[in-house]
Short mmCIF file of C-alpha atoms and ligand atoms in Angstrom, two decimals:
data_model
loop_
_atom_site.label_atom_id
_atom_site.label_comp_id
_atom_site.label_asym_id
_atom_site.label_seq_id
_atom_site.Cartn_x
_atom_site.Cartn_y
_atom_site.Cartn_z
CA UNK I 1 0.00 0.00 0.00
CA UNK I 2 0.96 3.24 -1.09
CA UNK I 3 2.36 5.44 2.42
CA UNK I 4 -0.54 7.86 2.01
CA UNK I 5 -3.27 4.94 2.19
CA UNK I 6 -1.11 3.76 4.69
CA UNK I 7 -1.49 6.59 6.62
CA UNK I 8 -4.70 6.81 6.23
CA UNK I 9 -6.02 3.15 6.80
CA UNK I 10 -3.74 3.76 9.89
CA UNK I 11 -5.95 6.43 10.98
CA UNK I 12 -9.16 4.39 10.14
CA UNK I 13 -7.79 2.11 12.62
CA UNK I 14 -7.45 4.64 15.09
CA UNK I 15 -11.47 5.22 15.08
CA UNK I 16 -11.84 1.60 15.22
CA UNK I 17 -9.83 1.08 18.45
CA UNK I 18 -11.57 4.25 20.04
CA UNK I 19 -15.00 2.77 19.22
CA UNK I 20 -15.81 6.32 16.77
CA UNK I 21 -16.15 4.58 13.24
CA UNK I 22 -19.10 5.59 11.75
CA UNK I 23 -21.17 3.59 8.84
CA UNK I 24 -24.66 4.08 7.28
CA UNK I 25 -27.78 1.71 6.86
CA UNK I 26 -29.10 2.25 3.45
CA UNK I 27 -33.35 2.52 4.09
CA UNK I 28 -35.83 1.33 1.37
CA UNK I 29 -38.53 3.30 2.40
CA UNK I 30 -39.55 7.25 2.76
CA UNK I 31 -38.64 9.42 6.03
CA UNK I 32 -41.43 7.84 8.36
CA UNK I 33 -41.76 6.59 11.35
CA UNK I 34 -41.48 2.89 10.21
CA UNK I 35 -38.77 2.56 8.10
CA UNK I 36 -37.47 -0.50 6.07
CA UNK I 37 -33.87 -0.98 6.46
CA UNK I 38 -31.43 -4.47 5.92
CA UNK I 39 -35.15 -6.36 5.04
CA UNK I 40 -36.99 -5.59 8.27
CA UNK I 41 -39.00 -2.89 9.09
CA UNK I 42 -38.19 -0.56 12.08
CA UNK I 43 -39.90 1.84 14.33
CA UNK I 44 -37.71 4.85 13.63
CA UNK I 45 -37.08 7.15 16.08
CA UNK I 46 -33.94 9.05 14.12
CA UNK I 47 -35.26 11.79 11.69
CA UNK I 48 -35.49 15.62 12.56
CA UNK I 49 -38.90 15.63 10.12
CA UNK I 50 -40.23 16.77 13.60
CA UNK I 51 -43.86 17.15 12.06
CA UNK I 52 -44.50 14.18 10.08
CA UNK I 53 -43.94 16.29 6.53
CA UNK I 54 -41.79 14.45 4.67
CA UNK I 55 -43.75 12.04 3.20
CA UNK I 56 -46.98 14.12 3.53
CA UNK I 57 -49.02 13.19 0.35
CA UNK I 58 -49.83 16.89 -0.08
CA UNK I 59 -46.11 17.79 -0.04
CA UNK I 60 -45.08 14.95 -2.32
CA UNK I 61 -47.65 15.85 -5.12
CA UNK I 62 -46.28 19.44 -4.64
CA UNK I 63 -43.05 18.42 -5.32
CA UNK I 64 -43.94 16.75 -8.57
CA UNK I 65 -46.24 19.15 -10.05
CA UNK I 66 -42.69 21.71 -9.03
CA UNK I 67 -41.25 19.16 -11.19
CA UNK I 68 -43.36 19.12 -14.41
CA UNK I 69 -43.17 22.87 -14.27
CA UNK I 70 -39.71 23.73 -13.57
CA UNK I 71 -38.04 20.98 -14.34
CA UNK I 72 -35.56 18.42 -12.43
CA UNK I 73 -33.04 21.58 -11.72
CA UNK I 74 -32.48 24.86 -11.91
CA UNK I 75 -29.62 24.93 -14.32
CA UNK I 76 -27.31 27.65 -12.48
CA UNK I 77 -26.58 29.81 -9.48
CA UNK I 78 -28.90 32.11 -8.48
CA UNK I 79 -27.19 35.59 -9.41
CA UNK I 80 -27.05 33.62 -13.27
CA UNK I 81 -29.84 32.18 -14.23
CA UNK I 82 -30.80 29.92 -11.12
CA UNK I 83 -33.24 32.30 -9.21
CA UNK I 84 -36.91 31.07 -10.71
CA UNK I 85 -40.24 32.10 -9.39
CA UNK I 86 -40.18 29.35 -6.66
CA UNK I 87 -37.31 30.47 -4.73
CA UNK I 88 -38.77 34.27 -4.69
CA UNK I 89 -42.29 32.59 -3.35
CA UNK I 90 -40.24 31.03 -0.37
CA UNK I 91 -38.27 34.07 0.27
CA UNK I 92 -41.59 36.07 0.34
CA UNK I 93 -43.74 33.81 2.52
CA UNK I 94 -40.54 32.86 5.30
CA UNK I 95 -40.13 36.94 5.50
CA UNK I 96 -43.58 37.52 5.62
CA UNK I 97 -44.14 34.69 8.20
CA UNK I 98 -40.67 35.98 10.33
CA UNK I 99 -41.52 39.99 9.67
CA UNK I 100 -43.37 40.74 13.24
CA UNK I 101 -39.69 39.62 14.88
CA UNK I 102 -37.41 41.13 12.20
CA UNK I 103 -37.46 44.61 11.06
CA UNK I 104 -37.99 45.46 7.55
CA UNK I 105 -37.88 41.70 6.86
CA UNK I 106 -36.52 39.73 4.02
CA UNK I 107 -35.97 36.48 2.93
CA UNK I 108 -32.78 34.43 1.15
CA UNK I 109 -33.41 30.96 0.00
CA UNK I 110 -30.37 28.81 0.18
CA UNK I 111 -29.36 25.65 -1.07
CA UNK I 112 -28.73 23.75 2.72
CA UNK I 113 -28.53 25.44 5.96
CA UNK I 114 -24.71 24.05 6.51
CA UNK I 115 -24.28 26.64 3.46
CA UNK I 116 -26.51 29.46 5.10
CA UNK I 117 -24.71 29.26 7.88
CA UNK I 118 -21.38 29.74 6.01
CA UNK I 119 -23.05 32.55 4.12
CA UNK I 120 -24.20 34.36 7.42
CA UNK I 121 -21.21 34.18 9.31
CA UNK I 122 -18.49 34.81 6.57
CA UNK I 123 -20.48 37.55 4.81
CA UNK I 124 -21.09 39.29 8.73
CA UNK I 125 -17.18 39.25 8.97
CA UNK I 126 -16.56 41.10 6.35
CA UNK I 127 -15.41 43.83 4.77
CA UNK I 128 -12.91 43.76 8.07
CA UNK I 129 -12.42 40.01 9.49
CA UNK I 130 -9.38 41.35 11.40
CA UNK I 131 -11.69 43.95 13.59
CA UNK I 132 -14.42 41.24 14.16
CA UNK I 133 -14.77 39.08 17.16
CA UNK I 134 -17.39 36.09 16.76
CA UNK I 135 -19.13 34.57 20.39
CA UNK I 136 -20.10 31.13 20.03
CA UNK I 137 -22.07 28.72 22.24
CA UNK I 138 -19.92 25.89 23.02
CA UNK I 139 -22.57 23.98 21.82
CA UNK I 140 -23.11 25.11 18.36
CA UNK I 141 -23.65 23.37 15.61
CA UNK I 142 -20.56 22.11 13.21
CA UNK I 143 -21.76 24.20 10.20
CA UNK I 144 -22.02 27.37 12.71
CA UNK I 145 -18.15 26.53 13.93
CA UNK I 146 -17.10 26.34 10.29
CA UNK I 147 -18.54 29.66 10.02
CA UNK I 148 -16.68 31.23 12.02
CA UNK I 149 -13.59 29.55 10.92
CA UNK I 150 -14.16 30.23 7.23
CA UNK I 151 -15.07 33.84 8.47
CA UNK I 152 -11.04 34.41 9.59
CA UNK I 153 -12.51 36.90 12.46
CA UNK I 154 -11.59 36.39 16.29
CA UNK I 155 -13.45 33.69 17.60
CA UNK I 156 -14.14 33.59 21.36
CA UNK I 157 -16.31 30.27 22.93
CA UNK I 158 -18.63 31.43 25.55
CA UNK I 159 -19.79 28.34 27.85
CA UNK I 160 -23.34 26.34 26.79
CA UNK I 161 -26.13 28.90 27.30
CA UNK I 162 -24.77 31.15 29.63
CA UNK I 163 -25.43 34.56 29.25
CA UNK I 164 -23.79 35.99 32.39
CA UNK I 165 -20.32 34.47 31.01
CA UNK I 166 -20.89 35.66 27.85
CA UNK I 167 -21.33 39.21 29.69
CA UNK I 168 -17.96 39.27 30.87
CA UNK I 169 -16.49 37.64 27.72
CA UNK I 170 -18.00 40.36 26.02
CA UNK I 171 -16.85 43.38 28.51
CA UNK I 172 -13.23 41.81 29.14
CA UNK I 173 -13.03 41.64 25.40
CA UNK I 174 -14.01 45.13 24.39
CA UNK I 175 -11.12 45.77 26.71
CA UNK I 176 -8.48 44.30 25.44
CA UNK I 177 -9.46 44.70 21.66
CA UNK I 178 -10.96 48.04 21.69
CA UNK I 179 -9.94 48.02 17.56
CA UNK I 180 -12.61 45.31 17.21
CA UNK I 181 -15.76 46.82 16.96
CA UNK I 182 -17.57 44.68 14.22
CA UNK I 183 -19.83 42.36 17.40
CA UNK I 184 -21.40 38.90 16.28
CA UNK I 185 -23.29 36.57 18.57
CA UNK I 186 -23.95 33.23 17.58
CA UNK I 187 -26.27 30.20 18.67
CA UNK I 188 -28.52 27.66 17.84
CA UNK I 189 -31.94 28.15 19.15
CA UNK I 190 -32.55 24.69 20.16
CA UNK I 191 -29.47 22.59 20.29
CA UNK I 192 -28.94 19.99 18.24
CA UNK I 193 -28.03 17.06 20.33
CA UNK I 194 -29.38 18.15 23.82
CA UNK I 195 -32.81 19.78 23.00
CA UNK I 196 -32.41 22.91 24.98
CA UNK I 197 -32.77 26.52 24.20
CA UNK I 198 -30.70 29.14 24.27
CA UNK I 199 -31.57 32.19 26.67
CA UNK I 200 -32.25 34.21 23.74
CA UNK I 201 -33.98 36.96 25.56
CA UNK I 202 -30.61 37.60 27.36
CA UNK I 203 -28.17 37.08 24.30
CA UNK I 204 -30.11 39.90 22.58
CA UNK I 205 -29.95 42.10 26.00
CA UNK I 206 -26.18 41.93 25.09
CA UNK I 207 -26.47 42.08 21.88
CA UNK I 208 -28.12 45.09 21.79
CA UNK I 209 -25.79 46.41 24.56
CA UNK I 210 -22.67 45.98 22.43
CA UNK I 211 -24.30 46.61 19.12
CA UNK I 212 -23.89 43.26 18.21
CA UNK I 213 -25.27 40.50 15.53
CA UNK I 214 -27.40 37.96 16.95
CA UNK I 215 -27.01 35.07 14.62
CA UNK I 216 -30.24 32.65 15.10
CA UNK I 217 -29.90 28.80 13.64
CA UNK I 218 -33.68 28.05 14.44
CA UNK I 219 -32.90 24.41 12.44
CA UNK I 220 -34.73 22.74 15.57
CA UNK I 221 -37.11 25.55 15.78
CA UNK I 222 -38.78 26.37 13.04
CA UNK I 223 -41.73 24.39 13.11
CA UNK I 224 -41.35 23.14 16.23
CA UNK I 225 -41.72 26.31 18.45
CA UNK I 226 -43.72 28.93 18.84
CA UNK I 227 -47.97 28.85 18.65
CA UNK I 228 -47.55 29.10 14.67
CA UNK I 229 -44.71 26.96 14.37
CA UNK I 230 -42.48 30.46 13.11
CA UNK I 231 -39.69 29.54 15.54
CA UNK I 232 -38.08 30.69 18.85
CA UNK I 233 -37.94 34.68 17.83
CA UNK I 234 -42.09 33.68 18.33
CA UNK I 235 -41.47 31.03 20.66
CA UNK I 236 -39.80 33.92 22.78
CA UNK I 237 -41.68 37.35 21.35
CA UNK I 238 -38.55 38.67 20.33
CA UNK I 239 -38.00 41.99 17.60
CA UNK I 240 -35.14 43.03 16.50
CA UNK I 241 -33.02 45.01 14.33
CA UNK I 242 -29.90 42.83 15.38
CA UNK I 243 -31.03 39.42 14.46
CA UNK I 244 -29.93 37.82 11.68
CA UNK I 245 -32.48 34.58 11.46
CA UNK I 246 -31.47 31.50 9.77
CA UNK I 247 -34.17 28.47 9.48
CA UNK I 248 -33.38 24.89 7.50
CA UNK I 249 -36.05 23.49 5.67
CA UNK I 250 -35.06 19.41 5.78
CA UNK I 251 -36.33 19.23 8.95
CA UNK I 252 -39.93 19.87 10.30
CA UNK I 253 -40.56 21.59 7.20
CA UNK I 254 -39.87 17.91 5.56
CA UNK I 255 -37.72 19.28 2.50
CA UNK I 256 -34.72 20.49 2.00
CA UNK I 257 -32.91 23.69 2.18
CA UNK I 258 -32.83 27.44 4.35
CA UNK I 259 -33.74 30.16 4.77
CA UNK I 260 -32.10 33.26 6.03
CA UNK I 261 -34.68 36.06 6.93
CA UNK I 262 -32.66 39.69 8.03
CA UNK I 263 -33.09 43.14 7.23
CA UNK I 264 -33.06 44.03 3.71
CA UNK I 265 -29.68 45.50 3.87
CA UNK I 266 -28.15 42.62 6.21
CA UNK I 267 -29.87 40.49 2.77
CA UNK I 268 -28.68 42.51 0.34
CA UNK I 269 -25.26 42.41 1.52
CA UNK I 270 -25.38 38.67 1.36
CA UNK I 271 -26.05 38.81 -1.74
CA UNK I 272 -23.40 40.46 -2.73
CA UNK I 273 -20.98 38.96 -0.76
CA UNK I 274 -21.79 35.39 0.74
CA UNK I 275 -19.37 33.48 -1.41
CA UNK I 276 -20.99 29.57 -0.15
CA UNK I 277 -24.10 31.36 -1.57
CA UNK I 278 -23.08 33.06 -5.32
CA UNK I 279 -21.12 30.32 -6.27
CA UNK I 280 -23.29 27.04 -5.76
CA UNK I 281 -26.42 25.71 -8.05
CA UNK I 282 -29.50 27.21 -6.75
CA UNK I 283 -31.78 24.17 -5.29
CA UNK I 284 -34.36 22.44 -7.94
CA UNK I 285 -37.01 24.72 -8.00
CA UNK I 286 -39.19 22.29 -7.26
CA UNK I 287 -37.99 22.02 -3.64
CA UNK I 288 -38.89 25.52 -3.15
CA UNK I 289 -42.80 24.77 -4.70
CA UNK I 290 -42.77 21.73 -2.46
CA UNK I 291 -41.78 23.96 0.56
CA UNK I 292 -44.64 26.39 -0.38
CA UNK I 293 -46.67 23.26 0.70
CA UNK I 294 -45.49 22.22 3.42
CA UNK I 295 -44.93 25.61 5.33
CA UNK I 296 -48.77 26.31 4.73
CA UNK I 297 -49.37 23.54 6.81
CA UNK I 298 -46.98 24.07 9.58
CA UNK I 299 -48.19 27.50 9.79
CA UNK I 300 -51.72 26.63 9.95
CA UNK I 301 -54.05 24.88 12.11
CA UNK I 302 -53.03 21.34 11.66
CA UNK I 303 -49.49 22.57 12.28
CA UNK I 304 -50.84 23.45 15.63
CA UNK I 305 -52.50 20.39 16.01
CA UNK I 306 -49.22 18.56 14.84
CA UNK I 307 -47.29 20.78 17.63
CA UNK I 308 -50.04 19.49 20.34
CA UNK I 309 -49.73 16.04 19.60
CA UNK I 310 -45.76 16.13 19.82
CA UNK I 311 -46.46 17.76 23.03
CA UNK I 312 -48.49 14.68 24.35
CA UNK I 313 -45.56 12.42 22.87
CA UNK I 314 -43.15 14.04 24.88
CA UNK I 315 -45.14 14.23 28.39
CA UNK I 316 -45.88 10.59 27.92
CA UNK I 317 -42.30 9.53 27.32
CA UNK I 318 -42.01 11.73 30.70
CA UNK I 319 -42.48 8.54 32.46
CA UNK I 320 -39.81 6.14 31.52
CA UNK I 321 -37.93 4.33 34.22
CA UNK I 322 -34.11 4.29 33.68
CA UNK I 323 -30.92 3.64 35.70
CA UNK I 324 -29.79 6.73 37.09
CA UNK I 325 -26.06 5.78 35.64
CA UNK I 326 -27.82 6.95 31.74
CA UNK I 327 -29.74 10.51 32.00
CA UNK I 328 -32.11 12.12 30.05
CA UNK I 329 -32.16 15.87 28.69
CA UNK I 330 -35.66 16.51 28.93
CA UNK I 331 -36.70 19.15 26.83
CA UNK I 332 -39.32 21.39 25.37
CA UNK I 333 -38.65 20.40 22.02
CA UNK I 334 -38.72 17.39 19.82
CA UNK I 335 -35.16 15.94 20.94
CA UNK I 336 -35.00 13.73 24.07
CA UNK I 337 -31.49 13.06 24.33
CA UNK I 338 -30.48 9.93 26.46
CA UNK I 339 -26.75 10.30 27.55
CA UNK I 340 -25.00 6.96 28.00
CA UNK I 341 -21.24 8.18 28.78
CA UNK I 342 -19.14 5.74 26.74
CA UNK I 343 -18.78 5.01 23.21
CA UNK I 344 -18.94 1.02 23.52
CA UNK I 345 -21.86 1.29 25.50
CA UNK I 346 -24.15 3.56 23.63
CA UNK I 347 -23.19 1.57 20.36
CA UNK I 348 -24.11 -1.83 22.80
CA UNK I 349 -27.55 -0.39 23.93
CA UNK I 350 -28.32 0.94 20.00
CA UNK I 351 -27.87 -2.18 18.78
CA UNK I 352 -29.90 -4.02 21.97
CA UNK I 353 -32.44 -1.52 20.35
CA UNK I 354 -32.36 -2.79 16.94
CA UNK I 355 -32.79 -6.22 18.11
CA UNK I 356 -35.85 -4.73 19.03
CA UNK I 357 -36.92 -3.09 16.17
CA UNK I 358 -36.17 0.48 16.95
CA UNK I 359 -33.91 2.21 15.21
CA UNK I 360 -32.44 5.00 17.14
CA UNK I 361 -28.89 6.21 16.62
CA UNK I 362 -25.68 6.72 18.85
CA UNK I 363 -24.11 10.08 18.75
CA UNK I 364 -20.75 10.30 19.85
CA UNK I 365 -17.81 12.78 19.66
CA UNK I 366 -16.92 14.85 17.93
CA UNK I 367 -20.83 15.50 17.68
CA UNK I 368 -21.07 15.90 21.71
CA UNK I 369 -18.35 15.85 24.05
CA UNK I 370 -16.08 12.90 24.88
CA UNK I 371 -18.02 10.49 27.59
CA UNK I 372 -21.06 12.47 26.96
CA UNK I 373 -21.86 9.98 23.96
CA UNK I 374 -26.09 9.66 23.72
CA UNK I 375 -29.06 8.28 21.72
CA UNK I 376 -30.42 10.95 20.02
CA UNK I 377 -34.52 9.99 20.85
CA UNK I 378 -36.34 12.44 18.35
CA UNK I 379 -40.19 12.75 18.12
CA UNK I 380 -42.06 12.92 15.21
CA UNK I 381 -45.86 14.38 15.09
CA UNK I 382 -46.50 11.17 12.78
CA UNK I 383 -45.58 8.81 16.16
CA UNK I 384 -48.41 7.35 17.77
CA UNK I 385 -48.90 7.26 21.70
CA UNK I 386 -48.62 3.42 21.44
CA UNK I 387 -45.16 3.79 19.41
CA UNK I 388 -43.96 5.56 22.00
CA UNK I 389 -44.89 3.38 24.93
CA UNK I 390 -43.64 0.65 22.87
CA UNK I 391 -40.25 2.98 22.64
CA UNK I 392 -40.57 3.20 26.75
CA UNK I 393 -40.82 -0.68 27.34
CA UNK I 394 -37.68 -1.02 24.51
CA UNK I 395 -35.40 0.83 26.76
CA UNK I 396 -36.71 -0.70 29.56
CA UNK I 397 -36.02 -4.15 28.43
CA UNK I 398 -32.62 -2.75 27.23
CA UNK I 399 -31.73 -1.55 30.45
CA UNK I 400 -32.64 -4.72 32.30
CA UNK I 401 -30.41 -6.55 29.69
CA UNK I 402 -27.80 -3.71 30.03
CA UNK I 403 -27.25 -4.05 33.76
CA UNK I 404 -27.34 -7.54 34.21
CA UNK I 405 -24.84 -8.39 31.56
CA UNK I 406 -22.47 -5.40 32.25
CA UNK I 407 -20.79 -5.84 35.92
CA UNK I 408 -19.06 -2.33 35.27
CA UNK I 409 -21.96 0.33 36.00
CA UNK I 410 -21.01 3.09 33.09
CA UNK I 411 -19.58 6.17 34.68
CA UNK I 412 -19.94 9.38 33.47
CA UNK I 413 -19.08 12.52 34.36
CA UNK I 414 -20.81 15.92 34.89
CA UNK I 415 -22.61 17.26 31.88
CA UNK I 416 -21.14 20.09 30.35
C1 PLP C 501 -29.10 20.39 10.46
C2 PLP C 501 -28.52 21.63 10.98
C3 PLP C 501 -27.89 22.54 10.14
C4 PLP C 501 -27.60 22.23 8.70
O1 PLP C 501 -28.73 22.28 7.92
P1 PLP C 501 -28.78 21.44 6.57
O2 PLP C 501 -29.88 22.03 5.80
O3 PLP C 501 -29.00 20.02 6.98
O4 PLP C 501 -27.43 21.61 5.90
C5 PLP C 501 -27.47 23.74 10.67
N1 PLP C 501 -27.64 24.02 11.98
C6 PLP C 501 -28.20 23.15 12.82
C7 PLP C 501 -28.35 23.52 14.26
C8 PLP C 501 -28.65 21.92 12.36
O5 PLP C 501 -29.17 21.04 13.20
#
């Protein structure tokens, strides 16, 4: 073998020994609850398609009438020849819908919300990277640390959801780099992998305070939150001429794509500048007509319905009995984390889970922390009460299996 392979087999290996390899199953079926993967069909318990949209009938048939009309793609970027009527629809109604918490609102339809968030961040950062300081949940989101990366500004790591340290990051900082003046905040609403939301009432106290960007990723949100599913900025009443709001559209909105919703001159300067967004093929148009679909319906009153009934998931699941060695996040949102500790074991109770017939999967570093490794438990609107329960007596059984057969009690250490 060549010493490059070498090398790199030899880091392979390395993932291997520390129990981090990761490997996909290949399902036969649509997102849904019950999915049919290896030749057996599982209760699913995996997808962020929080309200049960991505196999909608409604949404489907939207997509394929998109299709006949505009084609299978859109042929070129959107400052060429990319941008079709679609795309402007979305923009309009995902303004429109986020205009009472956004001054002079307006809307930017991007390809993926990884991409958005490179757009946002990068394009903030400029025309001055070297007199901009980025603060960034220790939590965040991979495609919100690239951001910042990509964005070559001073990045400072405030600790998960807490405003008060983020104060004195912010005053100690203004300090010492009294040059940098150009201010971005930046978290996810609800966090990815624990379910929790950030205190953005505070972070846009400081914002505000330091005439700072507050950089929203509502993936988690939008949808989810908030009595017309628009999101924590309704979830939490918030208006502002500081945030910069940034919503994907694979997830409860059961498509694909984002959305970033700002003032029209944070928009236009996007535009202009956000280099992840110019140069990349503009999304099939018939995405966008699909997501005209499906955000009528998690803006209306089934949405709310949908909302209710994830509600009731969640308060049922409220009763499971585990070992107090695994703990739950509990959380207001769709994603009930279950933290494990140790890579072996949360890859040892997935698979006691498959055996099962659930399908849930293990999340382990670099995702989360080291020894904070988890099942990711995610509801969808489209789970029954009984699927649920039967969820509650899976982990159950698991756990009776789990303890018996493993003399060493996993240890694990303080959250966070
Ligand atoms: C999924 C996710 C993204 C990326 O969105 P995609 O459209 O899947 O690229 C960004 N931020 C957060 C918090 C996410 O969970």
């Amino acid at each position: 073998m060549n010493p490059m392979l070498q090398s790199l087999q030899a880091a392979l290996n390395e993932l291997d020994v520390q129990q981090l390899r990761r490997s996909r199953r290949i399902a036969d079926s649509a997102c849904a609850t019950r999915a049919r993967v290896d030749g057996r069909e599982l209760l699913s318990f995996n997808s962020n398609d929080y309200l049960g949209l991505a196999s909608d009938p409604r949404v489907v048939e939207a997509l394929r009438e998109g299709a006949l009309r505009y084609g299978a793609g859109s042929g070129a970027s959107h400052l060429v020849s990319g941008h079709s009527r679609p795309h402007a629809q979305l923009e309009a109604l995902l303004a429109h819908w986020q205009s009472p918490y956004i001054e002079r609102a307006r809307g930017l339809a991007v390809s993926t919300g990884y991409m958005a968030n490179l757009a946002v961040l990068a394009a903030l950062a400029q025309p001055e990277p070297r007199h901009t300081v980025i603060f960034s949940d220790a939590l965040n989101h991979a495609s919100l640390i690239d951001g910042a990366r990509l964005s070559k500004a001073q990045v400072v790591v405030y600790p998960h959801a807490n405003a008060q340290a983020l104060a004195e990051l912010m005053a100690q900082h203004a300090t010492q780099y009294p040059q940098v003046t150009n201010r971005v905040v930046v978290t996810d609403s609800v966090f990815s992998m624990d379910g929790d939301l950030a205190p953005l009432p505070d972070l846009l106290a400081l914002s505000e305070r330091y005439g700072a960007w507050l950089v929203v990723d509502d993936a988690h949100g939008l949808g989810v939150l908030g009595v017309h599913g628009a999101g924590a900025l309704e979830h939490f009443g918030l208006c502002s001429p500081h945030v910069v709001w940034m919503g994907t559209l694979g997830k409860a909105a059961g498509v694909s794509g984002a959305c970033i919703v700002a003032h029209d001159t944070v928009v236009e300067w996007l535009l202009q500048k956000a280099r992840s967004y110019i140069y990349s093929t503009a999304s099939a148009p018939a995405l966008a007509h699909a997501l005209l679909t499906s955000l009528n319906i998690v803006s209306s009153a089934e949405g709310q319905q949908r909302r209710a009934h994830l509600a009731t998931l969640r308060s049922a699941f409220q009763g499971v009995r585990l070992p107090a060695a695994w703990y739950r996040l509990p959380s207001e949102t769709a994603i009930q984390p279950l933290v494990v500790g140790q890579n072996g074991q949360v890859l040892q109770l997935a698979r006691a889970l498959y055996e099962q017939g659930l399908w849930i999967s293990a999340i382990r570093a670099p995702t989360v922390p080291s020894g904070t490794a988890r099942l990711r438990i995610t509801f969808s609107a489209a789970h029954t009460l009984e699927e649920v329960k039967q969820l509650q007596q899976a982990l159950e059984k698991a756990a009776h299996q789990f303890f018996d057969s493993n003399v060493a009690v996993p240890t694990i250490g303080e959250h966070q």
